[in-house]
Amino acid sequence: MEQPPKKPTSNSEQNPEKITYQTLDEIKASIFTADNGGAIIVGDELFYTTTSKNTTERLRGLENNGFTVEITTRQAEEGVHDVYDIRITKN
């Protein structure tokens, strides 16, 4: 008996195309849509904190699109999600 095709489990699997954001405002809007989060822009930097590893990996893809992405991981207690502090600047 054949297995049904595997369903995508993340946004990046559903939409594997390259991230093509041009501005920090576009990134901020996509974060709000994808993660119900609240990124803030201060000057020419975007700051965001999440517990979503998928969102973190998706944003890391911006490094190939003219942005610098710095991610700091704060280790959580056992059984609790790690926290990722993200800082993005346009090159």
PDB file of C-alpha atoms in Angstrom:
ATOM      1  CA  MET A   1       0.000   0.000   0.000  1.00  0.00           C
ATOM      2  CA  GLU A   2       1.408   3.409  -0.993  1.00  0.00           C
ATOM      3  CA  GLN A   3       2.012   6.150   1.550  1.00  0.00           C
ATOM      4  CA  PRO A   4       0.316   9.500   0.905  1.00  0.00           C
ATOM      5  CA  PRO A   5       2.707  12.349   0.065  1.00  0.00           C
ATOM      6  CA  LYS A   6       4.207  14.104   3.066  1.00  0.00           C
ATOM      7  CA  LYS A   7       2.475  17.386   3.868  1.00  0.00           C
ATOM      8  CA  PRO A   8       4.702  20.434   4.322  1.00  0.00           C
ATOM      9  CA  THR A   9       5.243  21.210   7.989  1.00  0.00           C
ATOM     10  CA  SER A  10       6.607  24.735   7.690  1.00  0.00           C
ATOM     11  CA  ASN A  11       6.242  27.835   5.580  1.00  0.00           C
ATOM     12  CA  SER A  12       9.644  27.268   3.983  1.00  0.00           C
ATOM     13  CA  GLU A  13       8.607  23.798   2.854  1.00  0.00           C
ATOM     14  CA  GLN A  14       5.346  25.127   1.443  1.00  0.00           C
ATOM     15  CA  ASN A  15       7.022  28.084  -0.278  1.00  0.00           C
ATOM     16  CA  PRO A  16      10.657  27.216  -0.946  1.00  0.00           C
ATOM     17  CA  GLU A  17      11.265  30.247  -3.187  1.00  0.00           C
ATOM     18  CA  LYS A  18      14.058  32.645  -2.313  1.00  0.00           C
ATOM     19  CA  ILE A  19      13.223  35.426   0.124  1.00  0.00           C
ATOM     20  CA  THR A  20      13.179  38.680  -1.835  1.00  0.00           C
ATOM     21  CA  TYR A  21      12.489  41.432   0.687  1.00  0.00           C
ATOM     22  CA  GLN A  22      13.979  44.820  -0.127  1.00  0.00           C
ATOM     23  CA  THR A  23      13.231  46.798   3.053  1.00  0.00           C
ATOM     24  CA  LEU A  24      13.062  46.288   6.798  1.00  0.00           C
ATOM     25  CA  ASP A  25       9.357  47.254   6.655  1.00  0.00           C
ATOM     26  CA  GLU A  26       8.666  44.317   4.313  1.00  0.00           C
ATOM     27  CA  ILE A  27      10.474  41.962   6.689  1.00  0.00           C
ATOM     28  CA  LYS A  28       8.547  43.359   9.660  1.00  0.00           C
ATOM     29  CA  ALA A  29       5.231  42.817   7.854  1.00  0.00           C
ATOM     30  CA  SER A  30       6.142  39.223   6.986  1.00  0.00           C
ATOM     31  CA  ILE A  31       7.132  38.451  10.582  1.00  0.00           C
ATOM     32  CA  PHE A  32       3.815  39.778  11.868  1.00  0.00           C
ATOM     33  CA  THR A  33       1.914  37.668   9.323  1.00  0.00           C
ATOM     34  CA  ALA A  34       3.913  34.462   9.797  1.00  0.00           C
ATOM     35  CA  ASP A  35       4.532  34.457  13.519  1.00  0.00           C
ATOM     36  CA  ASN A  36       1.970  36.843  15.029  1.00  0.00           C
ATOM     37  CA  GLY A  37       4.979  38.612  16.410  1.00  0.00           C
ATOM     38  CA  GLY A  38       5.983  42.160  16.875  1.00  0.00           C
ATOM     39  CA  ALA A  39       9.256  43.237  15.364  1.00  0.00           C
ATOM     40  CA  ILE A  40      10.435  46.779  15.922  1.00  0.00           C
ATOM     41  CA  ILE A  41      12.541  48.991  13.691  1.00  0.00           C
ATOM     42  CA  VAL A  42      14.962  51.429  15.294  1.00  0.00           C
ATOM     43  CA  GLY A  43      16.919  53.517  12.815  1.00  0.00           C
ATOM     44  CA  ASP A  44      18.294  51.107  10.233  1.00  0.00           C
ATOM     45  CA  GLU A  45      17.922  47.965  12.380  1.00  0.00           C
ATOM     46  CA  LEU A  46      15.070  45.535  12.957  1.00  0.00           C
ATOM     47  CA  PHE A  47      14.843  43.734  16.311  1.00  0.00           C
ATOM     48  CA  TYR A  48      12.747  40.653  16.931  1.00  0.00           C
ATOM     49  CA  THR A  49      12.485  37.937  19.579  1.00  0.00           C
ATOM     50  CA  THR A  50      10.865  34.561  18.926  1.00  0.00           C
ATOM     51  CA  THR A  51      10.754  30.984  20.141  1.00  0.00           C
ATOM     52  CA  SER A  52      10.143  29.698  16.597  1.00  0.00           C
ATOM     53  CA  LYS A  53      13.144  27.910  15.147  1.00  0.00           C
ATOM     54  CA  ASN A  54      11.402  27.827  11.727  1.00  0.00           C
ATOM     55  CA  THR A  55      11.032  31.613  11.675  1.00  0.00           C
ATOM     56  CA  THR A  56      14.649  31.978  12.763  1.00  0.00           C
ATOM     57  CA  GLU A  57      15.888  29.767   9.928  1.00  0.00           C
ATOM     58  CA  ARG A  58      13.692  31.581   7.407  1.00  0.00           C
ATOM     59  CA  LEU A  59      15.088  34.957   8.481  1.00  0.00           C
ATOM     60  CA  ARG A  60      18.640  33.602   8.289  1.00  0.00           C
ATOM     61  CA  GLY A  61      17.986  33.276   4.533  1.00  0.00           C
ATOM     62  CA  LEU A  62      18.006  37.082   4.301  1.00  0.00           C
ATOM     63  CA  GLU A  63      21.815  36.959   4.515  1.00  0.00           C
ATOM     64  CA  ASN A  64      21.825  36.039   0.828  1.00  0.00           C
ATOM     65  CA  ASN A  65      19.648  39.026  -0.045  1.00  0.00           C
ATOM     66  CA  GLY A  66      21.614  42.062   1.126  1.00  0.00           C
ATOM     67  CA  PHE A  67      20.935  41.915   4.862  1.00  0.00           C
ATOM     68  CA  THR A  68      23.058  41.107   7.897  1.00  0.00           C
ATOM     69  CA  VAL A  69      21.303  38.759  10.324  1.00  0.00           C
ATOM     70  CA  GLU A  70      22.581  38.310  13.875  1.00  0.00           C
ATOM     71  CA  ILE A  71      20.899  35.636  15.990  1.00  0.00           C
ATOM     72  CA  THR A  72      21.567  35.092  19.683  1.00  0.00           C
ATOM     73  CA  THR A  73      20.112  31.991  21.305  1.00  0.00           C
ATOM     74  CA  ARG A  74      19.101  32.080  24.935  1.00  0.00           C
ATOM     75  CA  GLN A  75      18.967  28.516  26.240  1.00  0.00           C
ATOM     76  CA  ALA A  76      15.768  27.741  28.070  1.00  0.00           C
ATOM     77  CA  GLU A  77      15.169  25.345  30.910  1.00  0.00           C
ATOM     78  CA  GLU A  78      14.532  21.741  29.994  1.00  0.00           C
ATOM     79  CA  GLY A  79      11.111  21.344  28.405  1.00  0.00           C
ATOM     80  CA  VAL A  80      10.849  25.025  27.450  1.00  0.00           C
ATOM     81  CA  HIS A  81      11.501  26.537  24.005  1.00  0.00           C
ATOM     82  CA  ASP A  82      14.779  28.356  23.446  1.00  0.00           C
ATOM     83  CA  VAL A  83      14.464  32.082  22.765  1.00  0.00           C
ATOM     84  CA  TYR A  84      16.057  33.656  19.680  1.00  0.00           C
ATOM     85  CA  ASP A  85      16.965  37.349  19.682  1.00  0.00           C
ATOM     86  CA  ILE A  86      17.308  38.542  16.097  1.00  0.00           C
ATOM     87  CA  ARG A  87      18.855  41.755  14.761  1.00  0.00           C
ATOM     88  CA  ILE A  88      18.654  42.505  11.023  1.00  0.00           C
ATOM     89  CA  THR A  89      20.379  45.363   9.199  1.00  0.00           C
ATOM     90  CA  LYS A  90      20.345  46.248   5.517  1.00  0.00           C
ATOM     91  CA  ASN A  91      23.816  46.103   3.930  1.00  0.00           C
TER      92      ASN A  91
END
